[in-house]
GROMACS .gro file of C-alpha atoms in nm:
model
  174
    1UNK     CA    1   0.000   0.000   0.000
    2UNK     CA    2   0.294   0.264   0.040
    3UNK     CA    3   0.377   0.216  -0.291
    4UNK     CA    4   0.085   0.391  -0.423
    5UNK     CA    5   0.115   0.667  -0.622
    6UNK     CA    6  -0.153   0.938  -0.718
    7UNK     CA    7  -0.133   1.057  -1.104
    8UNK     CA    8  -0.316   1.358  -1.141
    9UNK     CA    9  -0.292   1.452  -1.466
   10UNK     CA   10  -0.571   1.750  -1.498
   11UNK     CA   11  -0.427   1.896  -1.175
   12UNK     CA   12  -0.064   1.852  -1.339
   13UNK     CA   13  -0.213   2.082  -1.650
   14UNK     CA   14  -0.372   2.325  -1.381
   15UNK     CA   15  -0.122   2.372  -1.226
   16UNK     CA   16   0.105   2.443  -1.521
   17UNK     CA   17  -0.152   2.712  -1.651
   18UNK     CA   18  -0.271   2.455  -1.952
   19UNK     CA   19  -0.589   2.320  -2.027
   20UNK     CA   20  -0.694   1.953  -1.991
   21UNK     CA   21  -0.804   1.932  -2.360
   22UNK     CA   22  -0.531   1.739  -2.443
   23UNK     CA   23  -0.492   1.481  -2.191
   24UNK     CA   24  -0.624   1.098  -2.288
   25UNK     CA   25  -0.566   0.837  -2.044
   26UNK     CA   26  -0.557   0.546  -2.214
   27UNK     CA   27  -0.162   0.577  -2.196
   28UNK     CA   28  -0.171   0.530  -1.808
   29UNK     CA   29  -0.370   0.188  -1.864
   30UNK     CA   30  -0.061   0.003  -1.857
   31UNK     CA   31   0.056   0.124  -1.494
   32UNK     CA   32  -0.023  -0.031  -1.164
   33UNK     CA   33  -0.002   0.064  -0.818
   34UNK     CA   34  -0.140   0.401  -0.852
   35UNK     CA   35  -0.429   0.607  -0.847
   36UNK     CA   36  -0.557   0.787  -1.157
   37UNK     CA   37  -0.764   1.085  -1.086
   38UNK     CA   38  -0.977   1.281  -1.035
   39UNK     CA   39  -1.140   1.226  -1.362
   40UNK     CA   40  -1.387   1.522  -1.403
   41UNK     CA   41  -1.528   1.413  -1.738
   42UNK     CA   42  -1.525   1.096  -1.900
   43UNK     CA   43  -1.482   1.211  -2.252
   44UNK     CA   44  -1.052   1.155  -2.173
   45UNK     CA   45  -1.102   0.769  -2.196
   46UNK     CA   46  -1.108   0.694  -2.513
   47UNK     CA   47  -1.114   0.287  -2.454
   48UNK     CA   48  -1.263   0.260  -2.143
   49UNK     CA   49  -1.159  -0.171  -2.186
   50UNK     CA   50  -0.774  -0.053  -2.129
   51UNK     CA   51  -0.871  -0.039  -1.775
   52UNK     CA   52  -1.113  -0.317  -1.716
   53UNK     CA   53  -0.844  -0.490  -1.523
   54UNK     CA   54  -0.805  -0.187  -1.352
   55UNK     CA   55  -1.050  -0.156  -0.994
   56UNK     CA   56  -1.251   0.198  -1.050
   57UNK     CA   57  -1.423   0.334  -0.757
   58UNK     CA   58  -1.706   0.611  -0.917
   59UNK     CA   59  -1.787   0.845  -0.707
   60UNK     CA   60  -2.111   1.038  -0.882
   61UNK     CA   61  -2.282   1.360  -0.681
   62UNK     CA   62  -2.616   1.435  -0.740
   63UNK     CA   63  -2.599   1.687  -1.072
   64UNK     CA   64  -2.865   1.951  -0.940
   65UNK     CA   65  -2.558   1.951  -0.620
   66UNK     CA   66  -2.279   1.962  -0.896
   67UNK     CA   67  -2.446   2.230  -1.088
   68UNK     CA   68  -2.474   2.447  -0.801
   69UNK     CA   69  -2.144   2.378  -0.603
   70UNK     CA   70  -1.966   2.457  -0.943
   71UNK     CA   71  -2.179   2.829  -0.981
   72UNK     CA   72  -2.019   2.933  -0.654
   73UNK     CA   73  -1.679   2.740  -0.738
   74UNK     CA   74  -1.671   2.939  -1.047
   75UNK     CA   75  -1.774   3.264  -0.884
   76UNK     CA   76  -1.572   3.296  -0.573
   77UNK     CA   77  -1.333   3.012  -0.479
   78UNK     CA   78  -1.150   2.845  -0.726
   79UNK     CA   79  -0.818   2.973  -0.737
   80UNK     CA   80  -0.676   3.090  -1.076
   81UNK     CA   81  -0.417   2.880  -1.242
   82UNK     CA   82  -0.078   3.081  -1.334
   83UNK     CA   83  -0.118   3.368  -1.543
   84UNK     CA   84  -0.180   3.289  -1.938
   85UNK     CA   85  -0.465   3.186  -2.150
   86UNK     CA   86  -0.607   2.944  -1.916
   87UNK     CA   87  -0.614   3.206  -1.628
   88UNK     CA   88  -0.769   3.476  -1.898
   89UNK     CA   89  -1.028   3.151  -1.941
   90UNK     CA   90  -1.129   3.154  -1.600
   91UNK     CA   91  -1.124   3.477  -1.525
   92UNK     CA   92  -1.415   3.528  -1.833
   93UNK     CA   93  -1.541   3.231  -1.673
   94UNK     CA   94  -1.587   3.375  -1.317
   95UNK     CA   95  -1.686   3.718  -1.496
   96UNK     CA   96  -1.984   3.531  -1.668
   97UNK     CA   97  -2.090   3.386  -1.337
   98UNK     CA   98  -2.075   3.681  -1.173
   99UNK     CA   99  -2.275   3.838  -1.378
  100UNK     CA  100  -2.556   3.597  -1.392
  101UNK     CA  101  -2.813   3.494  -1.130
  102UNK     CA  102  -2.728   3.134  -0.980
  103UNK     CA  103  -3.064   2.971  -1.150
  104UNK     CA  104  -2.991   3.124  -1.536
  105UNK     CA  105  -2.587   2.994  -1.446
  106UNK     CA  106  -2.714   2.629  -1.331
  107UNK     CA  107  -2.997   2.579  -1.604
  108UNK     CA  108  -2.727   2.689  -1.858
  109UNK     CA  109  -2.494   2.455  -1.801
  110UNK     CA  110  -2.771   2.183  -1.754
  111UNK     CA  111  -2.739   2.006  -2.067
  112UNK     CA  112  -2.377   1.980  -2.037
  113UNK     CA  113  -2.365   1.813  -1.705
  114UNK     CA  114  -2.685   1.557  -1.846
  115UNK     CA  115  -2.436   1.486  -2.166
  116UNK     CA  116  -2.125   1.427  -1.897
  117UNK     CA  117  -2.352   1.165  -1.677
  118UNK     CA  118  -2.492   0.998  -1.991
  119UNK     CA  119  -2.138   0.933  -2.119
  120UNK     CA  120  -1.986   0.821  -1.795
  121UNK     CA  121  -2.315   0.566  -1.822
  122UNK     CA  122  -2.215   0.469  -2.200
  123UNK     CA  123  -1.857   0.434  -2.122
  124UNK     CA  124  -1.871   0.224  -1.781
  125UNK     CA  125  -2.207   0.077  -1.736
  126UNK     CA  126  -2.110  -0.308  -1.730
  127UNK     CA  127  -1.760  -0.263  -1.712
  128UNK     CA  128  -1.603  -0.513  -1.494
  129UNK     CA  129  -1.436  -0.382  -1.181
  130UNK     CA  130  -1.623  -0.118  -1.156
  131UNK     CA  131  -1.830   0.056  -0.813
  132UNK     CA  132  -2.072   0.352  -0.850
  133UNK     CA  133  -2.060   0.515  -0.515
  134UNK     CA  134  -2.243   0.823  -0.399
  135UNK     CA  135  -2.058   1.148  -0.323
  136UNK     CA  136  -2.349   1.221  -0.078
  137UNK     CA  137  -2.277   0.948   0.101
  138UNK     CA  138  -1.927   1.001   0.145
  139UNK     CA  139  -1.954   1.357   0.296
  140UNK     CA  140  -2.273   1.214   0.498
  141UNK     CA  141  -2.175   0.831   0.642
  142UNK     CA  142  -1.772   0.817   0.572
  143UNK     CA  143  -1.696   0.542   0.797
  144UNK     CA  144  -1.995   0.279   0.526
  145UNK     CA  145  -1.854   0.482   0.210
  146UNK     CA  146  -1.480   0.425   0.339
  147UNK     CA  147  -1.582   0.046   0.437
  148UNK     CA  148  -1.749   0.015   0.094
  149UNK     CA  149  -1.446   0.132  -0.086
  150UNK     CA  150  -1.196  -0.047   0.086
  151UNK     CA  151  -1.437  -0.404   0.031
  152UNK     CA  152  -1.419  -0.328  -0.306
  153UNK     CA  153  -1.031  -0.228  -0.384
  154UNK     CA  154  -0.946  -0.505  -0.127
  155UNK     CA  155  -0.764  -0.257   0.084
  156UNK     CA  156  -0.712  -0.087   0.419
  157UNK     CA  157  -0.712   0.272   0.397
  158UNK     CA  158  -0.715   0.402   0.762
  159UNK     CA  159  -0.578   0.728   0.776
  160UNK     CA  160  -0.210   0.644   0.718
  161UNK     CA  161  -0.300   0.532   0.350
  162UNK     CA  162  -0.547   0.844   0.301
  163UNK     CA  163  -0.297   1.047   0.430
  164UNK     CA  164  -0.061   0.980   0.099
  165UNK     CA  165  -0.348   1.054  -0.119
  166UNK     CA  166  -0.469   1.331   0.035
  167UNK     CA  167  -0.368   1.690   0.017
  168UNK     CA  168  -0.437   1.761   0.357
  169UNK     CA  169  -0.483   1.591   0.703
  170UNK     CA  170  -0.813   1.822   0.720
  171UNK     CA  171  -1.117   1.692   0.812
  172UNK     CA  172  -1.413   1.699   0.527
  173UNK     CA  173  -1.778   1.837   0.711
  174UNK     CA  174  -2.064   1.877   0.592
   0.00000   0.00000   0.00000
């Protein structure tokens, strides 16, 4: 379990000031003892069967909760990426937030987060290795989400092993 390592490659591209449009996964199907993700959108596996040896843990949040928590993620928190054309992104981004009322911001994007949930359904439904778990339940009942995950990758992950995968030792409330 210590040799675990977490590839992250859409926070690598953050963090660099580039965009994720780029990034396809299937070339990290061949690795093993590691974590892959997050994986915000779907659309970067291109052969989801590269990884059906691989154990994937789905975590899916309720959209309507997605839709919203992204509005004021947009607007207010997220922290800009180095200065270039991604930052200039965001910064239109958070402009066009700002500037519209939460319900016109979360009905616009809508259709885009429907199209995102129907293509993490056409790429992974009846996939082997594969465990839909609920995002509500993990901020709600961690101690059956945590016993649920670690059932299904066969693992222990008490703190010490969260600890390397996480940024932070903080505690998640809700």
């Amino acid at each position: 379990q210590g040799g675990l390592e977490q590839l992250d490659p859409f926070g690598d591209a953050w963090r660099a000031g580039r965009g994720d449009g780029d990034i396809v996964l299937d070339a990290y199907a061949g690795r093993t003892d590691c974590i892959l993700g997050p994986v915000r959108d779907p659309a970067h596996i291109h052969d989801p069967a590269l990884f059906d040896a691989w154990k994937k843990p789905l975590v899916l949040r309720d959209p309507r909760d997605v839709l919203t928590s992204f509005y004021f993620s947009t607007a207010f928190s997220h922290t800009p990426p180095p200065p270039g054309p991604l930052a200039e992104r965001m910064q239109r981004e958070r402009d066009k937030a700002l500037a519209s009322a939460i319900d016109d911001d979360v009905l616009g994007r809508a259709p885009m987060m429907l199209g995102r949930y129907l293509d993490y359904r056409d790429r992974f439904a009846g996939r082997p290795n594969l465990r839909l778990l609920r995002y509500e339940q993990m901020v709600t009942d961690w101690p059956a989400f945590s016993a649920d995950l670690e059932a299904f990758l066969g693992m222990d992950l008490k703190p010490p092993v969260w600890r390397k995968m996480l940024p932070s030792d903080d505690e998640f409330t809700v």
